[in-house]
């Protein structure tokens, strides 16, 4: 959630044609399977391998405007997008990262940029470089692509709301493609690749090509009584809470540990002024190393702050409202 991140871009394959959709005034019935919804899609004669066939049919719907897309990440998270870091990109594709190391984003949540129907949820195998792919149909010819996922949380035919979890950031691709974890994201409309890959617009503002760091407004809800984020969701897959400290009534600082990689993580989760940008911070200091802090005016949380600390003492804490917590060096085992 820092203001800027080191972008870790993996090599991704370019995407192919998207079938154009004709307008119809008929109501939208439930999608019906047109192919088996599991397994590796196959391509027919003349089929572009980077334009995998949909697993379900969704009737055409007339729409005059593009959907109101939001960043494909949970509310309050800051991500850096890059459209020029991969030599395979031919148009307005975007690779997203937020961590400072190659594997920092592995397992982070990916959500729907707009409401729609899942028309592909499958690993593409050797067909193309997408790896685990989720494709949403938003009507009117608009679709969005979420590629290289570590895991998929939805199946073909499912109708999803904006902000609903689709999967997690990963580095899946076809055999031989060694890429670092990131989200490959596209918005398409039309039938001629690569012209059908449109410039992404998030929260009503066109993405600042070739690269920009943005904070997600996806399903922020304008402030409410319950924070939609938890320390575990902020830190990512594999992290478990091992300690916490109340910051008055304004929030809680959490210390988490990932036994799989030996990393600690600290996140401060707000309880008041939700959706409003107020001073919030989280820090983690591994004994013998410099303290790392995420501090700023945030709507829901500060962090995640991660560091390798297996078998090493750590000092941690955070701030929300007027309350601050700083631990002693502890959790040394």
XYZ file of C-alpha atoms in Angstrom:
333
model
C 0.000 0.000 0.000
C 3.013 2.250 -0.303
C 2.890 5.150 -2.738
C 5.180 3.356 -5.149
C 6.411 -0.172 -5.640
C 9.137 -1.950 -7.533
C 7.439 -3.482 -10.527
C 8.260 -7.116 -11.154
C 7.156 -7.936 -14.645
C 7.058 -11.425 -16.092
C 7.127 -12.312 -19.717
C 3.577 -12.913 -20.903
C 2.251 -14.008 -24.225
C 0.068 -11.789 -26.257
C -3.656 -12.380 -26.394
C -5.786 -12.959 -29.413
C -9.031 -12.080 -31.023
C -12.249 -11.666 -29.125
C -15.446 -12.508 -30.932
C -17.572 -9.435 -31.548
C -21.032 -9.411 -30.049
C -24.212 -8.293 -31.832
C -26.802 -6.132 -30.075
C -30.100 -7.610 -28.929
C -32.954 -6.195 -26.926
C -33.905 -9.572 -25.469
C -33.550 -10.174 -21.708
C -30.450 -12.042 -20.549
C -31.253 -15.654 -19.559
C -28.933 -17.795 -17.453
C -25.838 -18.881 -19.398
C -25.848 -22.383 -20.839
C -22.734 -24.530 -21.239
C -21.392 -24.753 -24.771
C -18.350 -26.807 -23.856
C -17.090 -28.749 -20.910
C -16.342 -26.191 -18.164
C -13.222 -27.914 -16.915
C -9.891 -28.943 -18.363
C -7.713 -27.374 -21.013
C -9.633 -25.683 -23.847
C -8.863 -26.824 -27.342
C -8.851 -24.724 -30.470
C -10.503 -25.578 -33.728
C -9.326 -24.989 -37.280
C -8.374 -21.354 -37.743
C -8.838 -20.600 -34.049
C -6.238 -18.187 -32.682
C -4.538 -20.017 -29.811
C -4.397 -16.779 -27.837
C -8.151 -16.325 -28.183
C -9.407 -19.412 -26.316
C -13.042 -20.380 -26.891
C -15.553 -19.483 -24.190
C -16.783 -22.338 -22.027
C -20.340 -20.971 -21.834
C -22.546 -18.971 -24.193
C -23.799 -15.613 -22.978
C -26.533 -13.939 -25.093
C -25.636 -10.616 -26.650
C -26.841 -7.579 -24.738
C -27.110 -4.063 -26.146
C -25.210 -1.455 -24.151
C -24.197 2.061 -25.126
C -21.319 2.554 -22.708
C -18.427 0.615 -21.220
C -18.891 -0.858 -17.741
C -17.685 1.234 -14.800
C -14.428 -0.649 -14.316
C -12.463 -0.480 -11.069
C -8.962 -1.719 -10.293
C -9.031 -5.557 -10.079
C -7.850 -5.588 -6.455
C -9.507 -5.107 -3.048
C -10.397 -1.620 -1.853
C -7.492 0.437 -0.538
C -4.656 -1.581 -2.078
C -2.096 0.260 -4.223
C -0.728 -1.506 -7.308
C 1.674 -0.473 -10.061
C 0.657 -1.300 -13.611
C 3.027 -1.499 -16.567
C 2.059 -1.918 -20.204
C 5.529 -1.762 -21.736
C 7.617 -4.021 -19.490
C 6.853 -7.154 -21.506
C 8.083 -7.489 -25.073
C 5.020 -9.639 -25.793
C 2.559 -6.780 -25.223
C 1.200 -5.365 -28.474
C -1.481 -3.032 -27.203
C -2.926 -1.824 -23.877
C -2.364 -4.962 -21.799
C -1.259 -4.231 -18.221
C 0.908 -6.248 -15.830
C 0.263 -5.430 -12.159
C 2.588 -5.757 -9.150
C 2.885 -4.052 -5.776
C 5.651 -5.877 -3.909
C 9.342 -5.097 -3.874
C 10.586 -8.643 -4.548
C 9.882 -11.193 -7.275
C 7.492 -13.346 -5.227
C 6.012 -10.644 -2.990
C 2.584 -10.649 -4.678
C 2.127 -14.418 -4.945
C -1.282 -15.346 -3.517
C -2.673 -11.798 -3.329
C -6.407 -11.478 -4.038
C -7.702 -10.606 -7.513
C -11.283 -9.329 -7.831
C -13.725 -8.567 -10.632
C -13.156 -5.149 -12.196
C -16.868 -5.024 -13.065
C -19.906 -7.278 -12.716
C -20.279 -9.968 -15.341
C -20.473 -13.651 -16.204
C -17.491 -16.001 -16.059
C -17.119 -17.378 -19.582
C -13.686 -18.958 -19.049
C -12.200 -20.374 -15.857
C -9.506 -22.857 -16.799
C -5.797 -23.509 -17.003
C -4.789 -22.996 -20.618
C -2.109 -25.677 -20.516
C 0.068 -25.610 -23.629
C -2.519 -23.659 -25.627
C -1.143 -20.213 -24.820
C 0.706 -18.282 -22.141
C -2.260 -17.342 -19.981
C -1.899 -20.183 -17.484
C -4.829 -20.019 -15.059
C -7.251 -17.656 -16.787
C -10.552 -16.102 -15.769
C -12.445 -14.194 -18.470
C -15.562 -12.154 -17.696
C -18.253 -11.099 -20.154
C -19.764 -7.740 -19.178
C -22.260 -7.424 -22.035
C -22.196 -5.274 -25.130
C -18.987 -6.911 -26.353
C -16.975 -5.857 -23.278
C -14.800 -8.507 -21.645
C -11.962 -8.544 -19.126
C -9.081 -11.021 -18.767
C -7.257 -12.052 -15.557
C -4.255 -14.251 -16.386
C -1.414 -16.209 -14.715
C -3.529 -16.777 -11.588
C -2.125 -18.996 -8.871
C -5.644 -20.240 -8.114
C -9.149 -19.643 -9.494
C -12.119 -19.059 -7.156
C -14.979 -19.083 -9.692
C -16.254 -21.505 -12.321
C -17.528 -20.968 -15.850
C -21.154 -19.850 -15.934
C -21.005 -18.031 -12.583
C -22.388 -14.504 -12.416
C -20.108 -12.309 -10.306
C -20.491 -8.877 -8.759
C -17.921 -6.104 -8.970
C -15.275 -6.686 -6.305
C -15.965 -10.422 -5.982
C -12.867 -12.597 -5.620
C -11.856 -14.358 -8.826
C -8.580 -15.919 -7.703
C -5.073 -15.071 -6.567
C -1.981 -13.584 -8.199
C 0.363 -16.220 -9.601
C 2.892 -17.116 -12.273
C 1.180 -19.934 -14.161
C 1.802 -20.120 -17.896
C 2.532 -22.761 -20.505
C 5.473 -25.142 -20.025
C 8.810 -23.414 -20.445
C 7.550 -19.911 -19.615
C 9.325 -18.900 -16.415
C 7.626 -15.727 -15.188
C 7.494 -13.950 -11.838
C 4.109 -13.574 -10.095
C 1.942 -10.756 -11.448
C -1.560 -10.152 -12.773
C -1.882 -9.801 -16.540
C -5.051 -7.748 -17.115
C -6.900 -6.733 -20.271
C -10.114 -5.009 -21.261
C -11.398 -5.876 -24.739
C -14.188 -4.744 -27.024
C -14.427 -5.524 -30.710
C -13.200 -8.241 -33.041
C -9.792 -7.290 -34.413
C -6.705 -7.993 -32.300
C -4.846 -6.030 -31.089
C -7.201 -3.109 -31.800
C -9.857 -4.742 -29.625
C -7.661 -4.364 -26.527
C -8.942 -1.090 -25.126
C -7.276 1.436 -22.862
C -8.184 0.562 -19.289
C -10.322 3.061 -17.393
C -10.449 2.707 -13.600
C -12.864 4.702 -11.461
C -13.658 6.861 -14.506
C -10.030 7.795 -15.257
C -7.934 6.356 -18.095
C -4.869 4.468 -16.904
C -1.680 6.542 -17.254
C 0.102 4.480 -19.897
C 2.770 3.148 -19.982
C 2.857 2.824 -16.171
C 1.099 4.209 -13.126
C 0.546 3.402 -9.453
C -3.121 3.454 -8.404
C -5.116 2.842 -5.233
C -8.162 0.627 -5.670
C -11.646 2.022 -5.083
C -13.233 -1.335 -5.902
C -16.249 -1.970 -3.617
C -15.118 0.559 -1.041
C -18.760 1.304 -0.352
C -18.284 4.919 0.677
C -17.476 4.026 4.256
C -19.356 1.686 6.560
C -19.345 0.228 10.031
C -17.358 -2.891 9.099
C -13.904 -3.034 7.560
C -14.042 -5.428 4.584
C -10.344 -6.256 5.050
C -8.592 -8.511 7.542
C -4.924 -8.793 8.412
C -4.791 -12.184 6.699
C -6.342 -10.875 3.474
C -3.978 -7.890 3.441
C -0.827 -9.965 4.032
C -1.851 -12.700 1.613
C -2.013 -16.459 1.327
C -0.174 -18.500 3.962
C 0.048 -15.801 6.647
C -1.443 -16.487 10.094
C -1.949 -13.990 12.934
C 0.446 -14.670 15.823
C 0.014 -11.428 17.792
C -2.081 -8.260 17.874
C -2.333 -4.957 19.725
C -5.372 -2.692 20.027
C -4.900 0.907 18.900
C -7.599 2.358 21.134
C -10.926 2.179 19.314
C -9.404 3.299 16.020
C -7.892 0.002 14.887
C -5.662 -2.976 15.579
C -2.056 -3.746 14.615
C -1.419 -7.382 13.696
C 1.744 -9.476 13.423
C 1.515 -12.475 11.110
C 3.877 -15.282 10.130
C 4.116 -17.485 7.067
C 5.605 -20.853 7.969
C 6.035 -21.692 4.298
C 8.574 -18.974 3.555
C 9.701 -17.762 7.009
C 8.341 -14.244 6.459
C 6.613 -12.011 8.979
C 4.002 -9.455 7.983
C 2.466 -6.489 9.810
C -0.835 -4.813 8.961
C -2.852 -2.163 10.785
C -6.605 -2.594 10.257
C -8.782 0.450 10.917
C -12.046 0.269 12.902
C -13.187 3.879 12.575
C -13.227 6.504 9.796
C -13.584 3.656 7.320
C -13.299 4.793 3.724
C -11.800 8.117 4.798
C -8.097 8.697 4.336
C -6.651 9.192 7.818
C -3.135 8.805 9.239
C -2.410 5.093 9.581
C 0.863 3.164 9.719
C 2.410 -0.271 10.170
C 6.060 -1.187 10.717
C 8.264 -4.250 11.033
C 11.865 -4.322 12.238
C 13.926 -7.498 12.102
C 16.686 -7.422 14.713
C 19.903 -6.231 13.123
C 18.159 -4.748 10.078
C 16.532 -1.439 9.228
C 12.893 -0.835 10.109
C 10.401 -0.968 7.231
C 7.318 1.246 7.550
C 4.155 1.798 5.539
C 2.756 5.163 6.607
C 0.245 7.518 5.034
C -3.386 8.579 4.867
C -5.334 5.401 4.194
C -9.017 4.503 4.114
C -8.951 0.980 5.532
C -5.504 -0.256 6.503
C -1.741 0.237 6.434
C 0.585 -2.466 5.174
C 1.361 -5.100 4.345
C 4.951 -4.795 5.582
C 6.790 -8.076 5.021
C 10.298 -9.267 5.933
C 12.153 -12.556 6.299
C 12.518 -13.281 10.027
C 12.662 -17.035 10.562
C 14.331 -17.665 13.946
C 14.980 -13.927 14.418
C 13.522 -11.444 16.903
C 11.217 -8.771 15.522
C 9.877 -5.439 16.705
C 6.530 -4.438 15.243
C 3.604 -2.073 15.646
C 1.481 0.597 14.059
C -0.731 3.627 14.440
C -4.416 4.437 13.907
C -6.116 7.620 15.057
C -4.182 8.993 18.028
C -3.045 5.578 19.286
C 0.369 4.019 18.628
C 1.839 0.641 19.549
C 5.496 -0.427 19.475
C 6.518 -3.855 20.718
C 9.790 -4.942 22.261
C 11.972 -7.356 20.274
C 10.041 -10.606 20.568
C 8.874 -13.739 18.750
C 12.467 -14.831 18.420
C 11.858 -18.520 17.734
